[in-house]
Amino acid sequence: MTDPDKNKSLQPGSSTRYLLCSDLDRTLIPNGKQEETPSARPRLRELVRRAAFCVVYVTGRNRALVEQAIEQYQLPWPDAVIGDVGSCIWSTFDRSWSKWPQWEDRLKQDWSGPHLEAIRALLAREPELELQAEDRQTPLKLSYNTLARGLDQRCRHLRQVLHSKGLAANVIGSIDEVDDIGLIDILPSMASKHSAIEMLMAAWGFQHWNTVCAGDSGNDLPFLTSALQSVLVANAEDSVRERAVRLAARRGQQANLYLARGGFHGMNGCYSAGVLEGMVHYLPEISAWVE
Ligand SMILES: [Mg+2]
């Protein structure tokens, strides 16, 4: 990798590479209700500075908000960012952002301007659904606020409404536990954090065994409960944990869902501590690199 921040501290001759795909808010960013163990983020920063690691942020944030988070929380500079809930991929090598047009081209196969406008007009009639500010909307994503209560039922209802009009879309619900509001994103059917991770793994030649994904909430569930090696941080809401366990079991993926619980190096398993705990669970050979 060409990131100047990477110190080349791999063992001579070793060429093993690892990919960390992590959500930001309440996964790497300690902006939930629980405390962060103070040593957790510095430890994670030190670990992924090694040349062996590629880091990808997988987030609902747009570019400006990702840049703000990196600065504010002193997060490691990533190699790529999957933003806008999976509807956009940027390479971020050498601190310059370049979009992957091939991803957007693929998403646009079933999502045009008129398609977007038709969805927007249809959903304007839905009660308890409030379009977020215009700077949170993109040509490939509509984002709404709603009540946290009844979020799953509302998402199911919206899927039926769109389906009945022949409007293909992916409806993804998440809860902002701090403000206690529901967030609903409407995306092209192929777009999700999970599908974008798979696309990036294929493009960069990462496999199941050397990739670890981390998340905490509803829009992370598709990848958390997939065949990808995943960790749910300990600060996740109980309802998310229960759903993740149920879905992973239904899909036969229990071995690919690690629930961070704390205790690793005396840390509490929340946020970066949980990410580290999960990485070492799947990749025990890196444990010596975590001080
Ligand atoms: Mg999150």
Coordinates of C-alpha atoms and ligand atoms in Angstrom, one line a residue:
M1 CA 0.0 0.0 0.0
T2 CA 1.2 3.5 -0.7
D3 CA -0.1 5.3 2.3
P4 CA 2.8 7.2 3.8
D5 CA 1.5 6.6 7.3
K6 CA 2.1 2.8 7.1
N7 CA 5.3 1.8 8.8
K8 CA 6.7 -1.2 7.1
S9 CA 6.9 -3.4 10.2
L10 CA 5.9 -6.8 8.7
Q11 CA 8.3 -9.6 9.2
P12 CA 10.8 -9.8 6.3
G13 CA 9.4 -12.2 3.7
S14 CA 5.8 -12.1 5.0
S15 CA 3.3 -11.0 2.5
T16 CA 0.1 -11.7 4.4
R17 CA -2.4 -8.9 4.1
Y18 CA -5.5 -8.2 6.2
L19 CA -8.6 -6.2 5.5
L20 CA -10.6 -4.5 8.2
C21 CA -14.0 -3.2 7.1
S22 CA -15.5 -1.2 9.9
D23 CA -18.6 0.9 10.5
L24 CA -17.8 4.3 12.0
D25 CA -20.6 5.7 14.3
R26 CA -20.8 3.7 17.6
T27 CA -18.4 1.1 16.1
L28 CA -15.0 2.9 15.8
I29 CA -16.4 6.3 16.9
P30 CA -17.2 6.3 20.6
N31 CA -20.4 8.4 20.3
G32 CA -22.8 6.1 22.0
K33 CA -24.0 5.8 25.6
Q34 CA -21.1 3.6 26.9
E35 CA -17.6 4.8 27.9
E36 CA -14.7 4.1 25.6
T37 CA -11.6 2.3 27.2
P38 CA -9.0 5.1 26.7
S39 CA -6.3 2.7 25.4
A40 CA -8.6 1.2 22.7
R41 CA -8.3 3.7 19.9
P42 CA -4.5 4.2 20.2
R43 CA -4.1 0.4 20.2
L44 CA -6.2 0.1 17.0
R45 CA -4.3 3.0 15.4
E46 CA -1.0 1.3 16.1
L47 CA -2.1 -2.1 14.8
V48 CA -3.5 -0.9 11.5
R49 CA -0.4 1.4 10.8
R50 CA 1.3 -1.9 9.9
A51 CA 1.7 -2.3 6.2
A52 CA -0.2 -5.7 6.5
F53 CA -3.5 -3.9 7.0
C54 CA -5.9 -2.3 4.7
V55 CA -8.7 -0.3 6.4
V56 CA -12.0 0.5 4.8
Y57 CA -14.7 2.6 6.5
V58 CA -18.2 1.4 5.8
T59 CA -20.6 4.1 6.9
G60 CA -23.9 6.0 6.3
R61 CA -21.8 9.2 6.3
N62 CA -21.0 11.1 3.2
R63 CA -17.4 12.2 2.3
A64 CA -17.5 15.5 4.2
L65 CA -18.8 13.8 7.4
V66 CA -16.2 11.0 7.1
E67 CA -13.4 13.6 6.8
Q68 CA -14.8 15.4 9.8
A69 CA -14.9 12.1 11.9
I70 CA -11.3 11.2 10.9
E71 CA -10.1 14.5 12.2
Q72 CA -12.3 14.8 15.2
Y73 CA -11.7 11.3 16.5
Q74 CA -8.1 10.9 15.2
L75 CA -9.1 7.8 13.2
P76 CA -6.5 6.0 11.0
W77 CA -6.5 7.3 7.4
P78 CA -8.4 4.6 5.5
D79 CA -7.5 2.9 2.1
A80 CA -11.1 3.2 1.0
V81 CA -14.4 4.5 2.1
I82 CA -17.8 2.8 1.4
G83 CA -20.1 5.8 2.1
D84 CA -23.7 6.7 1.9
V85 CA -24.8 3.3 3.3
G86 CA -23.0 1.4 0.5
S87 CA -24.1 3.5 -2.4
C88 CA -20.7 5.0 -3.0
I89 CA -17.1 3.7 -2.9
W90 CA -14.0 5.9 -2.8
S91 CA -10.3 4.9 -2.9
T92 CA -8.5 7.1 -0.5
F93 CA -4.8 6.2 -1.0
D94 CA -2.4 9.0 -0.4
R95 CA -5.1 11.1 1.1
S96 CA -6.8 11.8 -2.2
W97 CA -10.4 10.7 -2.8
S98 CA -11.3 9.1 -6.1
K99 CA -14.7 7.5 -6.7
W100 CA -15.2 4.1 -8.2
P101 CA -17.4 4.8 -11.2
Q102 CA -17.8 1.1 -11.9
W103 CA -19.8 0.7 -8.6
E104 CA -22.1 3.6 -9.4
D105 CA -22.5 2.4 -13.0
R106 CA -23.6 -1.0 -11.7
L107 CA -26.1 0.5 -9.3
K108 CA -27.6 2.8 -11.9
Q109 CA -28.7 -0.3 -13.9
D110 CA -32.0 -0.3 -12.0
W111 CA -32.0 3.3 -10.7
S112 CA -32.4 6.3 -12.9
G113 CA -33.4 10.0 -12.2
P114 CA -37.1 9.4 -13.0
H115 CA -37.1 6.2 -10.8
L116 CA -35.7 8.2 -7.9
E117 CA -38.3 11.0 -8.4
A118 CA -41.1 8.4 -8.5
I119 CA -40.0 6.9 -5.2
R120 CA -39.6 10.3 -3.7
A121 CA -43.1 11.4 -4.8
L122 CA -44.6 8.1 -3.6
L123 CA -43.0 8.3 -0.1
A124 CA -44.0 11.9 0.3
R125 CA -47.5 10.6 1.0
E126 CA -46.3 8.3 3.8
P127 CA -47.0 9.5 7.4
E128 CA -44.2 9.5 10.0
L129 CA -41.5 9.8 7.3
E130 CA -39.5 13.0 7.1
L131 CA -37.0 13.6 4.3
Q132 CA -33.6 14.5 5.8
A133 CA -31.8 17.6 4.8
E134 CA -31.0 17.9 1.0
D135 CA -27.2 17.5 1.7
R136 CA -27.9 14.0 2.9
Q137 CA -29.7 13.0 -0.3
T138 CA -27.7 11.8 -3.3
P139 CA -28.6 10.6 -6.8
L140 CA -28.3 7.1 -5.4
K141 CA -29.9 7.5 -2.0
L142 CA -32.9 8.9 -0.3
S143 CA -32.7 9.3 3.5
Y144 CA -35.5 9.8 5.9
N145 CA -36.0 10.2 9.6
T146 CA -38.8 8.4 11.3
L147 CA -39.8 7.1 14.8
A148 CA -37.5 4.5 16.3
R149 CA -40.5 2.6 17.6
G150 CA -42.0 0.3 15.0
L151 CA -39.0 0.8 12.6
D152 CA -39.0 -2.8 11.3
Q153 CA -42.7 -2.8 10.6
R154 CA -42.4 0.6 8.8
C155 CA -39.5 -0.8 6.6
R156 CA -41.6 -3.8 5.7
H157 CA -44.5 -1.6 4.9
L158 CA -42.4 0.7 2.7
R159 CA -41.0 -2.4 0.8
Q160 CA -44.6 -3.4 0.1
V161 CA -45.5 0.1 -1.1
L162 CA -42.6 0.3 -3.5
H163 CA -43.0 -3.3 -4.7
S164 CA -46.7 -2.7 -5.4
K165 CA -45.7 0.2 -7.8
G166 CA -43.0 -1.8 -9.4
L167 CA -40.3 0.5 -8.0
A168 CA -37.2 -1.7 -7.2
A169 CA -35.2 -0.4 -4.2
N170 CA -33.4 -1.6 -1.1
V171 CA -35.0 -0.3 2.2
I172 CA -32.6 -0.2 5.1
G173 CA -33.6 0.8 8.7
S174 CA -31.3 1.8 11.5
I175 CA -31.8 3.4 14.9
D176 CA -29.9 6.3 16.2
E177 CA -29.9 5.3 19.8
V178 CA -28.5 8.5 21.1
D179 CA -31.2 10.7 19.6
D180 CA -33.7 7.8 19.7
I181 CA -34.8 8.3 16.1
G182 CA -35.2 5.8 13.2
L183 CA -33.3 6.3 10.0
I184 CA -34.5 4.9 6.7
D185 CA -32.4 4.8 3.6
I186 CA -33.8 3.9 0.2
L187 CA -31.1 2.7 -2.2
P188 CA -30.8 0.9 -5.5
S189 CA -31.6 -2.8 -5.0
M190 CA -28.0 -3.9 -5.3
A191 CA -26.7 -1.3 -2.9
S192 CA -25.8 -2.2 0.7
K193 CA -22.8 -2.0 2.9
H194 CA -22.5 -5.8 2.4
S195 CA -22.6 -5.8 -1.4
A196 CA -20.0 -2.9 -1.5
I197 CA -17.7 -4.8 0.8
E198 CA -17.9 -7.9 -1.4
M199 CA -17.2 -5.8 -4.5
L200 CA -14.1 -4.3 -2.8
M201 CA -12.8 -7.6 -1.5
A202 CA -13.0 -9.1 -5.0
A203 CA -11.3 -6.0 -6.6
W204 CA -8.5 -6.1 -4.1
G205 CA -8.1 -9.8 -3.9
F206 CA -9.1 -10.3 -0.2
Q207 CA -10.6 -13.6 0.9
H208 CA -12.9 -14.7 3.7
W209 CA -10.0 -15.7 6.0
N210 CA -8.1 -12.4 5.9
T211 CA -11.0 -10.0 6.1
V212 CA -12.8 -8.9 9.3
C213 CA -15.9 -6.7 9.4
A214 CA -17.2 -4.7 12.3
G215 CA -20.5 -3.0 13.1
D216 CA -23.1 -2.1 15.7
S217 CA -26.5 -1.4 14.2
G218 CA -29.3 -2.2 11.8
N219 CA -27.6 -1.3 8.5
D220 CA -24.7 -3.4 9.5
L221 CA -26.8 -6.6 10.0
P222 CA -26.6 -7.9 6.4
F223 CA -22.8 -8.2 6.6
L224 CA -22.7 -9.1 10.3
T225 CA -24.9 -12.1 9.6
S226 CA -23.3 -13.1 6.3
A227 CA -20.5 -15.5 5.5
L228 CA -18.0 -12.7 6.2
Q229 CA -16.0 -12.9 9.5
S230 CA -17.8 -10.2 11.6
V231 CA -17.7 -8.7 15.0
L232 CA -20.6 -7.0 16.8
V233 CA -19.2 -4.5 19.3
A234 CA -20.3 -4.8 22.9
N235 CA -22.0 -1.5 23.0
A236 CA -24.6 -2.6 20.4
E237 CA -28.2 -2.4 21.6
D238 CA -29.6 -5.7 23.0
S239 CA -32.2 -5.8 20.3
V240 CA -29.6 -5.6 17.6
R241 CA -27.5 -8.4 19.3
E242 CA -30.6 -10.6 19.5
R243 CA -31.5 -10.0 15.9
A244 CA -27.9 -10.6 14.7
V245 CA -27.7 -13.9 16.6
R246 CA -31.1 -15.0 15.2
L247 CA -30.3 -14.1 11.6
A248 CA -26.8 -15.6 11.7
A249 CA -28.3 -18.9 13.1
R250 CA -30.9 -18.9 10.4
R251 CA -28.2 -18.5 7.7
G252 CA -25.9 -21.1 9.3
Q253 CA -23.3 -18.3 10.0
Q254 CA -22.9 -18.5 13.8
A255 CA -19.2 -19.2 13.4
N256 CA -18.9 -15.9 11.4
L257 CA -20.5 -13.7 14.1
Y258 CA -18.3 -12.8 17.0
L259 CA -20.0 -10.9 19.9
A260 CA -17.4 -8.7 21.6
R261 CA -17.7 -9.0 25.4
G262 CA -14.7 -7.2 26.9
G263 CA -11.8 -8.5 28.9
F264 CA -9.2 -8.4 26.0
H265 CA -6.2 -6.5 27.5
G266 CA -8.6 -5.3 30.3
M267 CA -10.7 -3.3 27.7
N268 CA -14.5 -3.2 27.8
G269 CA -15.3 -4.5 24.3
C270 CA -17.1 -1.3 23.2
Y271 CA -16.2 0.6 20.0
S272 CA -12.5 0.1 19.0
A273 CA -11.9 -2.3 21.9
G274 CA -14.6 -4.6 20.4
V275 CA -13.1 -4.3 16.9
L276 CA -9.7 -5.3 18.2
E277 CA -11.1 -8.2 20.2
G278 CA -12.9 -9.5 17.1
M279 CA -9.8 -9.1 14.9
V280 CA -7.7 -11.2 17.3
H281 CA -10.5 -13.8 17.6
Y282 CA -10.4 -14.4 13.8
L283 CA -6.8 -13.7 13.3
P284 CA -5.0 -15.0 16.4
E285 CA -1.6 -14.6 14.7
I286 CA -1.9 -10.8 15.0
S287 CA -2.4 -10.9 18.8
A288 CA 1.3 -10.3 19.4
W289 CA 0.9 -7.0 17.5
V290 CA -1.6 -5.7 20.0
E291 CA 0.2 -4.3 23.1
Ligands
MG1 MG -23.0 2.4 13.6

